[in-house]
C-alpha positions as a printed NumPy array, in Angstrom:
array([[ 38.342, -23.502, -32.134],
       [ 36.34 , -21.421, -34.555],
       [ 34.012, -18.68 , -33.301],
       [ 31.093, -20.728, -34.584],
       [ 32.105, -23.577, -32.277],
       [ 32.297, -21.171, -29.343],
       [ 28.824, -19.929, -30.184],
       [ 27.515, -23.474, -30.209],
       [ 29.109, -24.104, -26.821],
       [ 27.488, -20.929, -25.463],
       [ 24.086, -22.038, -26.742],
       [ 24.499, -25.461, -25.134],
       [ 25.437, -24.029, -21.732],
       [ 22.644, -21.453, -21.881],
       [ 20.105, -24.159, -22.672],
       [ 21.263, -26.166, -19.649],
       [ 20.866, -23.118, -17.447],
       [ 17.396, -22.316, -18.784],
       [ 16.141, -25.896, -18.626],
       [ 17.334, -26.479, -15.057],
       [ 17.031, -29.801, -13.287],
       [ 13.842, -31.608, -14.373],
       [ 13.381, -33.362, -11.013],
       [ 13.741, -30.093,  -9.106],
       [ 11.21 , -28.491, -11.429],
       [  8.78 , -31.349, -10.839],
       [  9.227, -30.969,  -7.074],
       [  8.485, -27.236,  -7.335],
       [  5.341, -27.874,  -9.36 ],
       [  4.248, -30.589,  -6.921],
       [  4.119, -27.923,  -4.208],
       [  1.748, -25.877,  -6.344],
       [  4.5  , -23.374,  -7.125],
       [  5.922, -22.061, -10.385],
       [  9.634, -21.842, -11.128],
       [ 11.479, -18.524, -11.02 ],
       [ 11.546, -18.257, -14.815],
       [  7.872, -19.161, -15.17 ],
       [  7.056, -16.376, -12.727],
       [  9.157, -13.872, -14.661],
       [  7.326, -14.844, -17.853],
       [  4.021, -13.968, -16.169],
       [  5.349, -10.691, -14.795],
       [  6.949,  -9.272, -17.925],
       [  5.705,  -8.571, -21.422],
       [  6.349, -11.483, -23.761],
       [ 10.024, -11.941, -24.727],
       [ 11.037,  -8.671, -23.054],
       [ 13.136, -10.037, -20.16 ],
       [ 16.91 ,  -9.552, -20.307],
       [ 18.833, -11.611, -17.762],
       [ 21.926, -10.391, -15.926],
       [ 24.735, -12.644, -14.685],
       [ 23.166, -15.852, -15.904],
       [ 26.484, -17.679, -15.59 ],
       [ 27.378, -16.458, -12.092],
       [ 28.635, -19.148,  -9.69 ],
       [ 29.602, -19.034,  -6.047],
       [ 33.235, -19.409,  -4.974],
       [ 32.615, -20.759,  -1.473],
       [ 34.37 , -23.852,  -0.174],
       [ 33.688, -26.297,   2.614],
       [ 30.662, -28.409,   3.51 ],
       [ 30.695, -29.801,  -0.041],
       [ 29.958, -26.463,  -1.695],
       [ 33.031, -26.627,  -3.917],
       [ 31.535, -29.665,  -5.651],
       [ 28.188, -27.978,  -6.275],
       [ 28.437, -24.755,  -8.265],
       [ 25.285, -24.327, -10.38 ],
       [ 24.908, -21.37 , -12.717],
       [ 22.794, -18.4  , -11.444],
       [ 23.527, -19.411,  -7.817],
       [ 19.811, -19.66 ,  -7.107],
       [ 18.552, -16.252,  -8.206],
       [ 17.492, -14.914, -11.611],
       [ 18.028, -11.175, -12.097],
       [ 17.359,  -8.776, -14.946],
       [ 14.985,  -6.287, -16.507],
       [ 12.131,  -6.221, -18.98 ],
       [  8.965,  -4.312, -19.721],
       [  5.519,  -4.328, -18.14 ],
       [  2.946,  -2.718, -20.44 ],
       [  5.904,  -1.329, -22.37 ],
       [  7.587,   0.337, -19.375],
       [ 10.965,  -0.771, -17.971],
       [ 10.892,  -2.772, -14.727],
       [ 13.729,  -4.564, -12.909],
       [ 13.3  ,  -7.822, -11.009],
       [ 15.002, -10.618,  -9.16 ],
       [ 13.472, -14.027,  -8.53 ],
       [ 14.719, -16.631,  -6.075],
       [ 15.069, -20.057,  -7.672],
       [ 14.023, -22.537,  -4.977],
       [ 15.328, -25.406,  -7.113],
       [ 18.917, -24.299,  -6.418],
       [ 20.033, -24.362,  -2.778],
       [ 16.386, -23.83 ,  -1.811],
       [ 16.765, -20.24 ,  -2.97 ],
       [ 19.081, -19.601,  -0.008],
       [ 21.176, -16.457,  -0.162],
       [ 24.947, -16.686,  -0.371],
       [ 27.661, -14.191,  -1.283],
       [ 27.34 , -14.51 ,  -5.087],
       [ 23.539, -14.694,  -4.859],
       [ 23.494, -11.452,  -2.857],
       [ 25.944,  -9.733,  -5.208],
       [ 23.575, -10.379,  -8.117],
       [ 20.679,  -8.835,  -6.213],
       [ 22.834,  -5.853,  -5.185],
       [ 23.756,  -5.233,  -8.819],
       [ 20.176,  -5.317, -10.109],
       [ 19.009,  -3.053,  -7.281],
       [ 21.767,  -0.561,  -8.104],
       [ 20.772,  -0.685, -11.774],
       [ 17.105,  -0.069, -10.919],
       [ 18.005,   2.968,  -8.816],
       [ 20.359,   4.327, -11.485],
       [ 17.829,   3.78 , -14.292],
       [ 14.94 ,   5.163, -12.239],
       [ 12.657,   2.175, -12.758],
       [ 10.522,   0.014, -10.41 ],
       [ 11.997,  -3.06 ,  -8.723],
       [  9.997,  -6.255,  -8.171],
       [ 11.333,  -9.045,  -5.96 ],
       [  9.863, -12.543,  -6.348],
       [ 10.685, -14.117,  -3.   ],
       [ 10.908, -17.884,  -2.547],
       [ 13.973, -18.661,  -0.472],
       [ 15.136, -20.54 ,   2.581],
       [ 16.979, -17.576,   4.093],
       [ 20.729, -17.228,   4.532],
       [ 22.959, -19.986,   3.163],
       [ 24.27 , -21.414,   6.429],
       [ 27.352, -22.968,   4.821],
       [ 28.617, -19.485,   3.861],
       [ 28.266, -18.062,   7.356],
       [ 28.652, -14.327,   7.888],
       [ 29.131, -13.663,   4.167],
       [ 25.462, -14.527,   3.673],
       [ 24.394, -12.251,   6.511],
       [ 26.415,  -9.392,   5.031],
       [ 24.591,  -9.989,   1.767],
       [ 21.275,  -9.31 ,   3.479],
       [ 22.691,  -6.142,   4.977],
       [ 23.523,  -4.902,   1.488],
       [ 19.956,  -5.573,   0.359],
       [ 18.468,  -3.714,   3.328],
       [ 20.752,  -0.754,   2.728],
       [ 19.653,  -0.543,  -0.907],
       [ 15.971,  -0.972,   0.018],
       [ 16.346,   2.085,   2.211],
       [ 18.29 ,   4.048,  -0.407],
       [ 15.582,   3.311,  -2.99 ],
       [ 12.701,   4.15 ,  -0.631],
       [ 10.646,   6.977,  -2.075],
       [ 12.861,   7.042,  -5.174],
       [ 11.592,   4.043,  -7.159],
       [  8.564,   1.833,  -6.442],
       [  9.612,  -1.381,  -4.692],
       [  7.233,  -4.349,  -4.759],
       [  7.808,  -7.596,  -2.855],
       [  5.945, -10.694,  -4.012],
       [  6.021, -13.536,  -1.498],
       [  5.756, -16.854,  -3.333],
       [  7.318, -19.177,  -0.774],
       [  8.947, -19.07 ,   2.66 ],
       [ 10.619, -15.926,   3.997],
       [ 11.972, -16.331,   7.517],
       [ 14.294, -14.586,   9.926],
       [ 16.18 , -11.483,   8.84 ],
       [ 15.118, -12.065,   5.232],
       [ 11.63 , -10.816,   6.13 ],
       [ 12.935,  -7.305,   6.717],
       [ 13.58 ,  -6.615,   3.042],
       [  9.868,  -6.946,   2.097],
       [  8.983,  -4.865,   5.161],
       [ 11.153,  -2.039,   3.799],
       [  9.438,  -2.013,   0.401],
       [  6.318,  -0.126,  -0.699],
       [  3.992,  -3.075,  -1.311],
       [  3.889,  -6.728,  -0.241],
       [  1.913,  -9.373,  -2.146],
       [  1.318, -12.884,  -0.763],
       [ -0.185, -16.139,  -2.057],
       [ -2.366, -18.259,   0.203],
       [ -1.062, -21.677,   1.148],
       [  2.433, -21.313,  -0.305],
       [  3.927, -18.109,   1.118],
       [  4.811, -17.44 ,   4.732],
       [  6.707, -14.681,   6.537],
       [  7.938, -14.735,  10.132],
       [ 10.979, -13.785,  12.182],
       [ 10.972, -16.974,  14.256],
       [  9.299, -20.114,  12.939],
       [  6.789, -22.434,  14.636],
       [  9.497, -24.673,  16.135],
       [ 11.232, -21.746,  17.853],
       [  7.901, -20.342,  19.031],
       [  7.012, -23.693,  20.577],
       [ 10.407, -24.072,  22.24 ],
       [ 10.331, -20.586,  23.766],
       [  6.644, -20.037,  24.569],
       [  5.1  , -23.501,  24.391],
       [  2.607, -22.322,  21.764],
       [  1.902, -24.702,  18.906],
       [  1.041, -23.206,  15.53 ],
       [  1.431, -24.024,  11.84 ],
       [  3.537, -22.011,   9.417],
       [  0.452, -20.543,   7.761],
       [ -1.162, -19.88 ,  11.124],
       [  1.932, -17.983,  12.212],
       [  2.804, -16.08 ,   9.072],
       [  0.548, -17.03 ,   6.177],
       [ -1.046, -14.695,   3.652],
       [ -4.348, -14.245,   5.497],
       [ -2.599, -13.576,   8.811],
       [ -0.512, -10.786,   7.319],
       [ -3.364,  -9.382,   5.218],
       [ -5.899,  -9.281,   8.078],
       [ -4.07 ,  -9.253,  11.415],
       [ -0.526,  -7.906,  11.201],
       [ -0.913,  -5.578,   8.223],
       [  2.441,  -6.746,   6.822],
       [  0.865,  -7.786,   3.493],
       [ -1.03 ,  -5.279,   1.357],
       [ -2.539,  -7.931,  -0.937],
       [ -3.314, -11.673,  -0.72 ],
       [ -4.341, -13.947,  -3.598],
       [ -5.265, -17.58 ,  -4.13 ],
       [ -2.707, -18.383,  -6.818],
       [  0.475, -17.079,  -8.375],
       [ -1.085, -16.256, -11.733],
       [ -3.688, -13.838, -10.322],
       [ -1.111, -12.426,  -7.908],
       [  1.36 , -11.55 , -10.672],
       [ -1.439, -10.168, -12.857],
       [ -2.297,  -7.748, -10.04 ],
       [  1.373,  -6.786,  -9.681],
       [  1.274,  -5.779, -13.357],
       [ -1.891,  -3.754, -12.722],
       [ -0.327,  -1.985,  -9.743],
       [  2.727,  -1.068, -11.83 ],
       [  0.383,   0.544, -14.387],
       [ -0.78 ,   2.929, -11.64 ],
       [  2.684,   3.962, -10.451],
       [  5.292,   6.269, -11.967],
       [  8.705,   4.852, -12.838],
       [ 10.315,   6.991, -10.136],
       [  9.83 ,  10.016,  -7.907],
       [ 10.758,  12.456, -10.688],
       [  7.885,  11.384, -12.932],
       [  4.116,  11.659, -12.809],
       [  1.921,   8.526, -12.723],
       [  0.894,   7.393, -16.209],
       [ -2.345,   8.897, -17.483],
       [ -4.701,   7.292, -19.979],
       [ -7.697,   8.562, -21.984],
       [-10.986,   7.198, -20.666],
       [-14.5  ,   6.894, -22.018],
       [-16.104,   7.674, -18.65 ],
       [-17.299,  11.316, -19.01 ],
       [-15.553,  13.843, -16.781],
       [-18.868,  15.589, -16.106],
       [-20.827,  12.407, -15.395],
       [-23.348,  13.083, -12.63 ],
       [-23.422,  10.539,  -9.811],
       [-27.142,  10.601,  -9.028],
       [-26.957,   7.303,  -7.125],
       [-24.972,   9.02 ,  -4.364],
       [-28.112,  10.929,  -3.357],
       [-29.727,   7.675,  -2.268],
       [-26.601,   5.765,  -1.281],
       [-25.504,   7.952,   1.654],
       [-28.106,   8.437,   4.438],
       [-28.415,  11.908,   5.95 ],
       [-28.716,  10.342,   9.421],
       [-25.138,  10.185,  10.672],
       [-25.862,   7.086,  12.737],
       [-26.839,   4.969,   9.733],
       [-23.999,   3.043,   8.053],
       [-23.341,   2.663,   4.337],
       [-20.545,   1.163,   2.24 ],
       [-17.961,   3.792,   1.316],
       [-16.626,   1.421,  -1.35 ],
       [-19.827,   2.016,  -3.31 ],
       [-19.264,   5.776,  -3.087],
       [-15.738,   5.346,  -4.439],
       [-17.007,   3.085,  -7.205],
       [-19.468,   5.791,  -8.281],
       [-16.795,   8.496,  -8.408],
       [-13.783,   6.886, -10.098],
       [-13.324,   6.098, -13.778],
       [-15.402,   3.093, -14.84 ],
       [-15.87 ,   2.122, -11.181],
       [-12.39 ,   0.533, -11.113],
       [ -9.975,   0.853,  -8.22 ],
       [ -7.281,  -1.144,  -6.435],
       [ -7.78 ,  -1.425,  -2.679],
       [ -4.544,  -1.357,  -0.662],
       [ -4.587,  -3.155,   2.706],
       [ -8.21 ,  -4.005,   1.969],
       [ -8.639,  -6.5  ,   4.825],
       [ -6.607,  -4.761,   7.529],
       [ -7.828,  -1.823,   9.624],
       [-11.193,  -1.75 ,   7.883],
       [-12.474,   1.536,   9.339],
       [-10.345,   3.339,   6.753],
       [-10.209,   2.57 ,   3.033],
       [ -7.117,   3.299,   0.937],
       [ -7.301,   2.814,  -2.826],
       [ -5.518,   3.693,  -6.048],
       [ -7.815,   4.659,  -8.914],
       [ -8.162,   7.069, -11.812],
       [-10.216,  10.236, -12.102],
       [-10.417,  11.7  , -15.585],
       [ -7.676,   9.298, -16.658],
       [ -5.235,  10.49 , -13.968],
       [ -4.091,   8.324, -11.05 ],
       [ -5.221,   9.373,  -7.569],
       [ -4.889,   7.942,  -4.089],
       [ -8.108,   7.933,  -2.085],
       [ -8.297,   7.811,   1.713],
       [-11.822,   7.362,   3.067],
       [-13.543,   6.531,   6.328],
       [-15.666,   3.369,   6.19 ],
       [-18.92 ,   3.786,   8.194],
       [-19.561,   0.036,   7.932],
       [-16.562,  -0.72 ,  10.189],
       [-16.48 ,   0.798,  13.685],
       [-18.605,   3.66 ,  12.32 ],
       [-15.532,   4.886,  10.413],
       [-13.522,   5.908,  13.474],
       [ -9.764,   6.344,  13.437],
       [ -7.925,   3.869,  15.651],
       [ -4.302,   2.784,  15.975],
       [ -4.264,   0.487,  12.953],
       [ -6.348,   2.65 ,  10.634],
       [ -4.188,   5.689,  11.447],
       [ -1.046,   3.719,  10.575],
       [ -2.614,   2.327,   7.42 ],
       [ -3.697,   5.724,   6.144],
       [ -0.408,   7.401,   7.112],
       [  1.681,   4.873,   5.224],
       [ -0.573,   5.236,   2.173],
       [ -0.408,   9.042,   2.241],
       [  3.395,   8.905,   2.45 ],
       [  3.564,   6.498,  -0.489],
       [  1.324,   8.69 ,  -2.635],
       [  3.294,  11.806,  -1.754],
       [  6.605,  10.077,  -2.542],
       [  5.42 ,   9.107,  -6.027],
       [  3.509,  12.261,  -7.016],
       [  0.047,  10.721,  -6.704],
       [ -2.624,  13.34 ,  -5.819],
       [ -4.695,  12.645,  -2.718],
       [ -8.471,  12.675,  -2.369],
       [ -9.833,  12.336,   1.186],
       [-13.467,  11.346,   1.691],
       [-14.472,  12.242,   5.245],
       [-17.219,  10.75 ,   7.377],
       [-15.564,  10.382,  10.768],
       [-17.061,  10.501,  14.28 ],
       [-13.663,  10.791,  15.983],
       [-10.874,   8.619,  17.341],
       [-11.775,   5.284,  18.916],
       [-12.004,   5.705,  22.713],
       [-10.766,   3.056,  25.126],
       [ -8.093,   2.154,  27.637],
       [ -6.495,  -0.286,  25.196],
       [ -6.2  ,   2.389,  22.51 ],
       [ -4.705,   4.93 ,  24.888],
       [ -2.254,   2.512,  26.463],
       [ -1.091,   1.281,  23.075],
       [ -0.359,   4.781,  21.847],
       [ -3.292,   6.138,  19.875],
       [ -1.746,   9.588,  20.351],
       [  1.501,   8.79 ,  18.556],
       [ -0.178,   6.553,  15.986],
       [ -2.787,   9.193,  15.191],
       [  0.044,  11.698,  14.939],
       [  1.583,   9.572,  12.157],
       [ -1.405,  10.33 ,   9.943],
       [ -1.343,  13.99 ,  10.92 ],
       [  2.374,  14.181,  10.098],
       [  1.93 ,  12.406,   6.769],
       [ -0.744,  14.822,   5.575],
       [  1.054,  17.928,   6.855],
       [  4.225,  16.803,   5.094],
       [  2.565,  15.944,   1.766],
       [  3.17 ,  18.328,  -1.135],
       [  1.035,  16.606,  -3.797],
       [ -2.378,  18.044,  -4.745],
       [ -4.827,  17.376,  -1.895],
       [ -8.624,  17.595,  -2.117],
       [-10.964,  16.893,   0.801],
       [-14.671,  16.049,   0.557],
       [-16.797,  15.982,   3.722],
       [-19.751,  13.696,   3.108],
       [-21.527,  13.743,   6.48 ],
       [-19.932,  14.163,   9.888],
       [-16.45 ,  15.384,  10.701],
       [-15.896,  15.652,  14.423],
       [-13.061,  16.76 ,  16.658],
       [ -9.416,  15.968,  16.137],
       [-10.291,  13.297,  13.603],
       [-11.719,  16.017,  11.324],
       [ -8.441,  17.915,  11.524],
       [ -6.359,  14.818,  10.876],
       [ -8.395,  13.8  ,   7.804],
       [ -6.699,  16.496,   5.685],
       [ -8.651,  19.554,   6.768],
       [ -7.912,  23.028,   5.398],
       [ -6.128,  23.868,   8.626],
       [ -3.388,  21.309,   7.914],
       [ -2.928,  22.244,   4.297],
       [ -5.412,  20.577,   1.976],
       [ -5.711,  22.643,  -1.215],
       [ -9.451,  22.393,  -1.826],
       [-12.111,  21.417,   0.703],
       [-15.586,  20.515,  -0.512],
       [-18.639,  19.48 ,   1.502],
       [-21.992,  17.912,   0.826],
       [-25.081,  19.893,   1.896],
       [-25.831,  17.704,   4.946],
       [-22.335,  17.898,   6.447],
       [-21.698,  18.423,  10.151],
       [-18.29 ,  19.794,  11.113],
       [-17.941,  20.261,  14.846],
       [-15.859,  19.62 ,  17.931],
       [-18.172,  16.717,  18.754],
       [-21.709,  15.47 ,  18.128],
       [-24.533,  17.778,  19.157],
       [-25.734,  15.477,  21.951],
       [-22.32 ,  15.277,  23.579],
       [-21.689,  18.975,  23.125],
       [-25.03 ,  19.921,  24.69 ],
       [-24.324,  17.699,  27.7  ],
       [-21.071,  19.579,  28.273],
       [-22.081,  23.152,  27.441],
       [-25.533,  23.064,  29.074],
       [-24.847,  20.598,  31.854],
       [-26.118,  22.809,  34.672],
       [-29.118,  24.061,  32.769],
       [-30.208,  20.515,  31.94 ],
       [-29.667,  19.31 ,  35.503],
       [-31.749,  22.181,  36.923],
       [-34.648,  21.771,  34.497],
       [-38.006,  20.349,  35.537],
       [-37.909,  18.121,  32.469],
       [-34.221,  17.367,  31.724],
       [-34.949,  15.235,  28.654],
       [-37.095,  17.851,  26.977],
       [-34.604,  20.565,  27.87 ],
       [-31.707,  18.517,  26.49 ],
       [-33.598,  17.896,  23.239],
       [-34.344,  21.621,  22.84 ],
       [-30.75 ,  22.633,  23.556],
       [-29.366,  20.008,  21.172],
       [-31.497,  21.502,  18.406],
       [-30.297,  24.993,  19.295],
       [-26.672,  23.886,  19.27 ],
       [-27.1  ,  22.236,  15.872],
       [-28.811,  25.298,  14.433],
       [-26.118,  27.64 ,  15.738],
       [-22.856,  25.734,  15.236],
       [-23.462,  22.592,  13.176],
       [-25.423,  23.713,  10.137],
       [-23.891,  22.723,   6.804],
       [-22.726,  26.239,   5.94 ],
       [-21.039,  27.147,   9.23 ],
       [-17.559,  26.069,   8.069],
       [-18.125,  27.516,   4.574],
       [-18.988,  30.904,   6.08 ],
       [-15.596,  30.891,   7.805],
       [-13.573,  29.782,   4.776],
       [-12.804,  26.313,   6.141],
       [-14.795,  24.754,   3.294],
       [-14.347,  26.149,  -0.221],
       [-17.722,  25.088,  -1.526],
       [-20.83 ,  23.122,  -0.623],
       [-21.659,  20.963,  -3.622],
       [-24.417,  18.745,  -4.926],
       [-23.252,  15.172,  -4.177],
       [-24.084,  14.198,  -7.755],
       [-21.471,  16.713,  -8.961],
       [-18.666,  15.307,  -6.805],
       [-16.877,  13.505,  -9.632],
       [-16.679,  16.561, -11.88 ],
       [-15.727,  18.791,  -8.929],
       [-12.854,  16.479,  -7.981],
       [-11.546,  16.215, -11.535],
       [-11.743,  19.982, -11.959],
       [ -9.878,  20.672,  -8.71 ],
       [ -7.174,  18.107,  -9.468],
       [ -6.736,  19.469, -12.991],
       [ -6.225,  22.953, -11.579],
       [ -3.648,  21.606,  -9.093],
       [ -1.695,  19.449, -11.573],
       [  1.282,  21.837, -11.632],
       [  1.254,  22.443,  -7.867],
       [  4.637,  23.289,  -6.373],
       [  4.947,  23.362,  -2.584],
       [  8.588,  23.152,  -1.433],
       [  9.313,  22.054,   2.128],
       [ 11.813,  23.78 ,   4.437],
       [ 15.431,  22.782,   3.916],
       [ 16.286,  19.887,   6.223],
       [ 18.019,  16.546,   6.243],
       [ 14.72 ,  14.787,   7.015],
       [ 11.824,  15.104,   9.424],
       [ 11.41 ,  13.123,  12.626],
       [  7.934,  11.573,  12.337],
       [  6.186,   9.942,  15.306],
       [  7.418,   6.396,  15.916]])
């Protein structure tokens, strides 16, 4: 055989692999789902994907497997570029063994994960599989163990993004849970440890797959999914956008871009947007939109734990992570879920060198028996730990009220924020004036001829003495009181000054954060 003949044979086999089985492709499309290769085409820049182990086959025997040995073994792995930057990926091919994981399938994923870690580049997993390949027994389970181990090794080293485009059940669901971000598509992707049939058999509860573990459930109720979209195309477009906001690894800075939005642009609308009355709500998303470049930001966990907002955006062309109380939801209090949400976001930003901006308007932690019994103390401590442990540039802005322990937890100067700014109507205090007066002047109010009038007078005195906007500034707990319209330029200036910040932590194997 001449080399030319061998080349022709290679081209023929490769074409068969790339074309796949037409009927299986039709079945995939009939479910409203793209094939693995179609998804990779949407994720990567045109013609940039390089496949690894395209001709891999399993070597299992029994249960008819020896007669069915398709190339790729049901997973496509490789690397390419997204906006010109290297990204690694693996995509389950549901057309082959339902995307189920066997020994060879797992080995391919292990290899591409190891390459991503070694190269220092993000890893994207496109998940659409039926779980472990039952015919291969414990070898399949060991394959999952290898994935989990590498997810953990890569955590905080390279960005890991899981995109759920089909079913993900049982132990397979733990890999996405170990990654930095989880995307889901409504109607076609589900995640659960035990499916509807098992739930019904054990508890008697009847529920559909989407009702148990669909995109909206995980985006709104469980908090497992950070993002949920209506179709695969928009989902993968947003994955590309997220990658543009993240560094390649923990040794690099997030990519910066020149912007047309002036650094010194005054935000006059903020003067009317935020009411001085601390009891009146407003939409913190509008505040963020006024501050960031061109009003563009990417909300993370947008529909879960709504009393706190976490977004990635740019200020002066540089990526920042913003944590903000949302007065429209539960008055912006911190509760169990919002504390967890913010803590996880702070840790992610710190891991990948993304500066943190904290916009504070918080009345405290949510009171209640349910919150206490379910561990608001340890969950609130997660956010406290995350901020105290963060070494990236940290800037705090107090818009209105900042009361009690929640003020401390929202990156106050006392826990290490680098620059603290406040608007001229801010109130920083142990608690609201009414509550404080009831405690401090309880006897005086009770003994008064007119308790209501006495309480009103004492509340005013307390506010004048301890809650005026300059009280914290006089004591160095706020660096400056600024015109709200100047907030954008003040933030960009502070972050520019802090760009080379170096804050080493004590030598240790790792911390022991609250569970």
